Amino acid sequence: MVHESVFRTQDLPAADRFEAWIQRMGRTHAPMRLSSERAADYDGSQRAILLGDVTVWPATFDPLVFHRTPRLIRASDPELYHLSLLLKGEGAASWGSSRQAVYTMNDFHISTSSRPFEIHTGADPVTIVGVEIPRAQVPLPGRHADQVRGRRISATEGIGALLAQFLLRLAADTSCYRPADGPRLATVVTDLVSAAFAHALDADPDLPPESRDRTLALRVKAFVRHHLGDPELTPATIAAAHHVSRSHLYRLFRAEGLTVASYIRDQRLEHARRDLLDPARSTTPIHAVAARWGFPRAAEFTRAFRTAYGLPPSELRAREHPRSGPPGDAPPSERGRLANDTAPGPGASW
């Protein structure tokens, strides 16, 4: 299973529980000042599910005040986005006197370790699923962090519901996942969080045009990554799915020094490379890996892979998994047919 740790204050003497909870929260997110009316005998429990750089942490704890100060930020900033899915209880947060928000059940709360905040939970214990994601992994310009933090995202509709369902399913049972699944699950969490952020920013009527284009680009990229296995994924289908013209779509990618075709190709190649390096897929035929990620023609895949990584896919797999079988893992007749197939695949002229 993926790496997971469990912490319960009830396993400690009453006098040590609150200080231990402070230390646990500091390691989970960032150093904070915590206070509670129940500090003398504090009750809190947390499971930390570690998915590489992303942490998902279901927790239930007594009333608490979190205070992240400018001084603590200067001393230590892991540069994380934090999300809390509130399952039981209530809370309120403030970011200075001009910005406040109240959270109830099935709301996501968003903050960042890089900005001061103060969060108060209600009079009763709260149950949450927390998420910690490095800001660098969320494709959102740093100047937009202030626009995202403090927003309430509903967990009952739209992208927020998709994110909530995934987190709840993950938190319910991690026994079916292997350690190698951790980075894959982290990618899913990051993609869903990025889409939720983009959707929330796009819904803001005060958002400047360049920010709207950026959030649209985030949604488009998430759409592309979700449909990489479709060999018919084209600029036309992408533009239609997002109700924009192809010229607008091309402009979005040109603003980042990219083309639509290169982004799709690079994402397909990178996902195929991960599969080839994955021990769990070491016996999957290379042509099947290629087809899974939108390369129906093996010769086209091999040429693109060699250009991108400097060696053919069979050599990469042989280096990583020397016992995984002959390159390609396809019957000799099939390997010969695929090797001679040099016709360009769909979209090659994008």
GROMACS .gro file of N, CA and C in nm, residues 185-260:
model
  228
  185LEU      N    1  -0.127   0.877  -0.822
  185LEU     CA    2  -0.239   0.936  -0.750
  185LEU      C    3  -0.215   1.085  -0.724
  186ALA      N    4  -0.089   1.121  -0.697
  186ALA     CA    5  -0.056   1.263  -0.677
  186ALA      C    6  -0.086   1.344  -0.802
  187THR      N    7  -0.059   1.287  -0.919
  187THR     CA    8  -0.087   1.356  -1.045
  187THR      C    9  -0.236   1.381  -1.060
  188VAL      N   10  -0.318   1.281  -1.023
  188VAL     CA   11  -0.463   1.298  -1.033
  188VAL      C   12  -0.509   1.409  -0.938
  189VAL      N   13  -0.460   1.407  -0.814
  189VAL     CA   14  -0.498   1.511  -0.718
  189VAL      C   15  -0.459   1.649  -0.770
  190THR      N   16  -0.335   1.661  -0.820
  190THR     CA   17  -0.288   1.790  -0.868
  190THR      C   18  -0.370   1.839  -0.986
  191ASP      N   19  -0.403   1.749  -1.079
  191ASP     CA   20  -0.483   1.789  -1.195
  191ASP      C   21  -0.622   1.836  -1.152
  192LEU      N   22  -0.684   1.765  -1.059
  192LEU     CA   23  -0.818   1.804  -1.015
  192LEU      C   24  -0.814   1.937  -0.939
  193VAL      N   25  -0.714   1.954  -0.855
  193VAL     CA   26  -0.701   2.081  -0.783
  193VAL      C   27  -0.678   2.196  -0.881
  194SER      N   28  -0.590   2.174  -0.980
  194SER     CA   29  -0.563   2.278  -1.079
  194SER      C   30  -0.691   2.314  -1.155
  195ALA      N   31  -0.769   2.213  -1.192
  195ALA     CA   32  -0.894   2.239  -1.264
  195ALA      C   33  -0.993   2.315  -1.176
  196ALA      N   34  -1.000   2.278  -1.048
  196ALA     CA   35  -1.090   2.347  -0.955
  196ALA      C   36  -1.048   2.493  -0.937
  197PHE      N   37  -0.917   2.518  -0.925
  197PHE     CA   38  -0.869   2.655  -0.913
  197PHE      C   39  -0.904   2.735  -1.040
  198ALA      N   40  -0.877   2.673  -1.155
  198ALA     CA   41  -0.902   2.743  -1.280
  198ALA      C   42  -1.050   2.776  -1.295
  199HIS      N   43  -1.135   2.682  -1.260
  199HIS     CA   44  -1.279   2.704  -1.269
  199HIS      C   45  -1.322   2.819  -1.177
  200ALA      N   46  -1.269   2.819  -1.054
  200ALA     CA   47  -1.306   2.924  -0.959
  200ALA      C   48  -1.260   3.061  -1.007
  201LEU      N   49  -1.141   3.069  -1.064
  201LEU     CA   50  -1.092   3.198  -1.113
  201LEU      C   51  -1.168   3.243  -1.236
  202ASP      N   52  -1.202   3.148  -1.322
  202ASP     CA   53  -1.275   3.182  -1.444
  202ASP      C   54  -1.414   3.236  -1.413
  203ALA      N   55  -1.470   3.194  -1.300
  203ALA     CA   56  -1.604   3.238  -1.262
  203ALA      C   57  -1.605   3.378  -1.202
  204ASP      N   58  -1.488   3.432  -1.176
  204ASP     CA   59  -1.478   3.565  -1.114
  204ASP      C   60  -1.500   3.674  -1.219
  205PRO      N   61  -1.607   3.752  -1.210
  205PRO     CA   62  -1.632   3.854  -1.312
  205PRO      C   63  -1.528   3.964  -1.313
  206ASP      N   64  -1.450   3.977  -1.205
  206ASP     CA   65  -1.349   4.082  -1.200
  206ASP      C   66  -1.213   4.036  -1.249
  207LEU      N   67  -1.205   3.911  -1.293
  207LEU     CA   68  -1.078   3.857  -1.337
  207LEU      C   69  -1.035   3.925  -1.468
  208PRO      N   70  -0.911   3.973  -1.478
  208PRO     CA   71  -0.867   4.038  -1.601
  208PRO      C   72  -0.859   3.939  -1.716
  209PRO      N   73  -0.866   3.987  -1.843
  209PRO     CA   74  -0.866   3.897  -1.959
  209PRO      C   75  -0.749   3.801  -1.961
  210GLU      N   76  -0.628   3.849  -1.925
  210GLU     CA   77  -0.513   3.759  -1.930
  210GLU      C   78  -0.527   3.645  -1.830
  211SER      N   79  -0.590   3.672  -1.715
  211SER     CA   80  -0.613   3.565  -1.617
  211SER      C   81  -0.717   3.466  -1.668
  212ARG      N   82  -0.818   3.517  -1.737
  212ARG     CA   83  -0.918   3.427  -1.794
  212ARG      C   84  -0.854   3.334  -1.898
  213ASP      N   85  -0.766   3.390  -1.980
  213ASP     CA   86  -0.697   3.306  -2.078
  213ASP      C   87  -0.610   3.202  -2.010
  214ARG      N   88  -0.545   3.243  -1.901
  214ARG     CA   89  -0.460   3.148  -1.829
  214ARG      C   90  -0.543   3.035  -1.770
  215THR      N   91  -0.656   3.066  -1.709
  215THR     CA   92  -0.739   2.961  -1.651
  215THR      C   93  -0.798   2.873  -1.760
  216LEU      N   94  -0.831   2.934  -1.877
  216LEU     CA   95  -0.879   2.853  -1.988
  216LEU      C   96  -0.769   2.758  -2.034
  217ALA      N   97  -0.646   2.807  -2.039
  217ALA     CA   98  -0.534   2.720  -2.079
  217ALA      C   99  -0.518   2.604  -1.981
  218LEU      N  100  -0.537   2.630  -1.852
  218LEU     CA  101  -0.528   2.522  -1.753
  218LEU      C  102  -0.635   2.416  -1.778
  219ARG      N  103  -0.757   2.462  -1.808
  219ARG     CA  104  -0.864   2.367  -1.833
  219ARG      C  105  -0.839   2.286  -1.960
  220VAL      N  106  -0.787   2.354  -2.061
  220VAL     CA  107  -0.757   2.285  -2.186
  220VAL      C  108  -0.650   2.179  -2.163
  221LYS      N  109  -0.546   2.213  -2.089
  221LYS     CA  110  -0.439   2.117  -2.064
  221LYS      C  111  -0.489   1.998  -1.984
  222ALA      N  112  -0.574   2.023  -1.887
  222ALA     CA  113  -0.632   1.912  -1.810
  222ALA      C  114  -0.716   1.823  -1.901
  223PHE      N  115  -0.790   1.884  -1.993
  223PHE     CA  116  -0.871   1.808  -2.089
  223PHE      C  117  -0.781   1.723  -2.178
  224VAL      N  118  -0.673   1.781  -2.227
  224VAL     CA  119  -0.580   1.706  -2.312
  224VAL      C  120  -0.523   1.587  -2.237
  225ARG      N  121  -0.477   1.610  -2.114
  225ARG     CA  122  -0.417   1.500  -2.037
  225ARG      C  123  -0.517   1.388  -2.011
  226HIS      N  124  -0.644   1.425  -1.997
  226HIS     CA  125  -0.747   1.325  -1.971
  226HIS      C  126  -0.781   1.244  -2.096
  227HIS      N  127  -0.753   1.299  -2.215
  227HIS     CA  128  -0.791   1.232  -2.339
  227HIS      C  129  -0.670   1.192  -2.424
  228LEU      N  130  -0.555   1.178  -2.363
  228LEU     CA  131  -0.435   1.145  -2.439
  228LEU      C  132  -0.448   1.014  -2.517
  229GLY      N  133  -0.524   0.920  -2.465
  229GLY     CA  134  -0.537   0.791  -2.531
  229GLY      C  135  -0.624   0.793  -2.654
  230ASP      N  136  -0.689   0.904  -2.681
  230ASP     CA  137  -0.778   0.914  -2.797
  230ASP      C  138  -0.697   0.958  -2.919
  231PRO      N  139  -0.678   0.870  -3.018
  231PRO     CA  140  -0.598   0.908  -3.135
  231PRO      C  141  -0.664   1.018  -3.218
  232GLU      N  142  -0.792   1.045  -3.194
  232GLU     CA  143  -0.862   1.149  -3.267
  232GLU      C  144  -0.860   1.284  -3.193
  233LEU      N  145  -0.779   1.293  -3.089
  233LEU     CA  146  -0.766   1.421  -3.018
  233LEU      C  147  -0.699   1.522  -3.110
  234THR      N  148  -0.769   1.626  -3.147
  234THR     CA  149  -0.718   1.726  -3.242
  234THR      C  150  -0.751   1.866  -3.191
  235PRO      N  151  -0.686   1.969  -3.246
  235PRO     CA  152  -0.723   2.105  -3.208
  235PRO      C  153  -0.870   2.135  -3.229
  236ALA      N  154  -0.928   2.078  -3.332
  236ALA     CA  155  -1.070   2.104  -3.358
  236ALA      C  156  -1.158   2.048  -3.247
  237THR      N  157  -1.131   1.925  -3.205
  237THR     CA  158  -1.213   1.866  -3.099
  237THR      C  159  -1.190   1.936  -2.966
  238ILE      N  160  -1.066   1.978  -2.941
  238ILE     CA  161  -1.035   2.049  -2.816
  238ILE      C  162  -1.107   2.184  -2.813
  239ALA      N  163  -1.098   2.257  -2.924
  239ALA     CA  164  -1.162   2.388  -2.931
  239ALA      C  165  -1.313   2.376  -2.914
  240ALA      N  166  -1.371   2.274  -2.979
  240ALA     CA  167  -1.516   2.256  -2.969
  240ALA      C  168  -1.557   2.224  -2.827
  241ALA      N  169  -1.478   2.143  -2.757
  241ALA     CA  170  -1.512   2.105  -2.620
  241ALA      C  171  -1.509   2.224  -2.526
  242HIS      N  172  -1.435   2.328  -2.563
  242HIS     CA  173  -1.422   2.445  -2.474
  242HIS      C  174  -1.490   2.568  -2.533
  243HIS      N  175  -1.564   2.550  -2.641
  243HIS     CA  176  -1.645   2.657  -2.699
  243HIS      C  177  -1.561   2.778  -2.739
  244VAL      N  178  -1.445   2.750  -2.798
  244VAL     CA  179  -1.360   2.857  -2.850
  244VAL      C  180  -1.321   2.822  -2.992
  245SER      N  181  -1.271   2.919  -3.066
  245SER     CA  182  -1.223   2.894  -3.201
  245SER      C  183  -1.085   2.831  -3.196
  246ARG      N  184  -1.047   2.768  -3.307
  246ARG     CA  185  -0.913   2.711  -3.311
  246ARG      C  186  -0.806   2.820  -3.305
  247SER      N  187  -0.833   2.934  -3.365
  247SER     CA  188  -0.734   3.042  -3.359
  247SER      C  189  -0.714   3.091  -3.215
  248HIS      N  190  -0.822   3.096  -3.137
  248HIS     CA  191  -0.809   3.133  -2.996
  248HIS      C  192  -0.728   3.027  -2.922
  249LEU      N  193  -0.755   2.901  -2.951
  249LEU     CA  194  -0.680   2.792  -2.888
  249LEU      C  195  -0.532   2.803  -2.921
  250TYR      N  196  -0.500   2.830  -3.047
  250TYR     CA  197  -0.359   2.843  -3.085
  250TYR      C  198  -0.293   2.959  -3.012
  251ARG      N  199  -0.366   3.070  -2.995
  251ARG     CA  200  -0.310   3.186  -2.925
  251ARG      C  201  -0.278   3.152  -2.780
  252LEU      N  202  -0.364   3.074  -2.715
  252LEU     CA  203  -0.339   3.037  -2.576
  252LEU      C  204  -0.205   2.966  -2.562
  253PHE      N  205  -0.176   2.875  -2.654
  253PHE     CA  206  -0.052   2.798  -2.644
  253PHE      C  207   0.068   2.880  -2.691
  254ARG      N  208   0.048   2.966  -2.791
  254ARG     CA  209   0.159   3.051  -2.834
  254ARG      C  210   0.206   3.143  -2.722
  255ALA      N  211   0.114   3.185  -2.636
  255ALA     CA  212   0.150   3.271  -2.524
  255ALA      C  213   0.249   3.204  -2.429
  256GLU      N  214   0.252   3.071  -2.431
  256GLU     CA  215   0.346   2.996  -2.347
  256GLU      C  216   0.460   2.935  -2.428
  257GLY      N  217   0.474   2.979  -2.554
  257GLY     CA  218   0.581   2.927  -2.639
  257GLY      C  219   0.558   2.785  -2.684
  258LEU      N  220   0.432   2.743  -2.693
  258LEU     CA  221   0.398   2.606  -2.729
  258LEU      C  222   0.306   2.605  -2.850
  259THR      N  223   0.290   2.486  -2.906
  259THR     CA  224   0.183   2.462  -3.002
  259THR      C  225   0.094   2.354  -2.944
  260VAL      N  226  -0.029   2.348  -2.992
  260VAL     CA  227  -0.121   2.244  -2.944
  260VAL      C  228  -0.063   2.107  -2.974
   0.00000   0.00000   0.00000
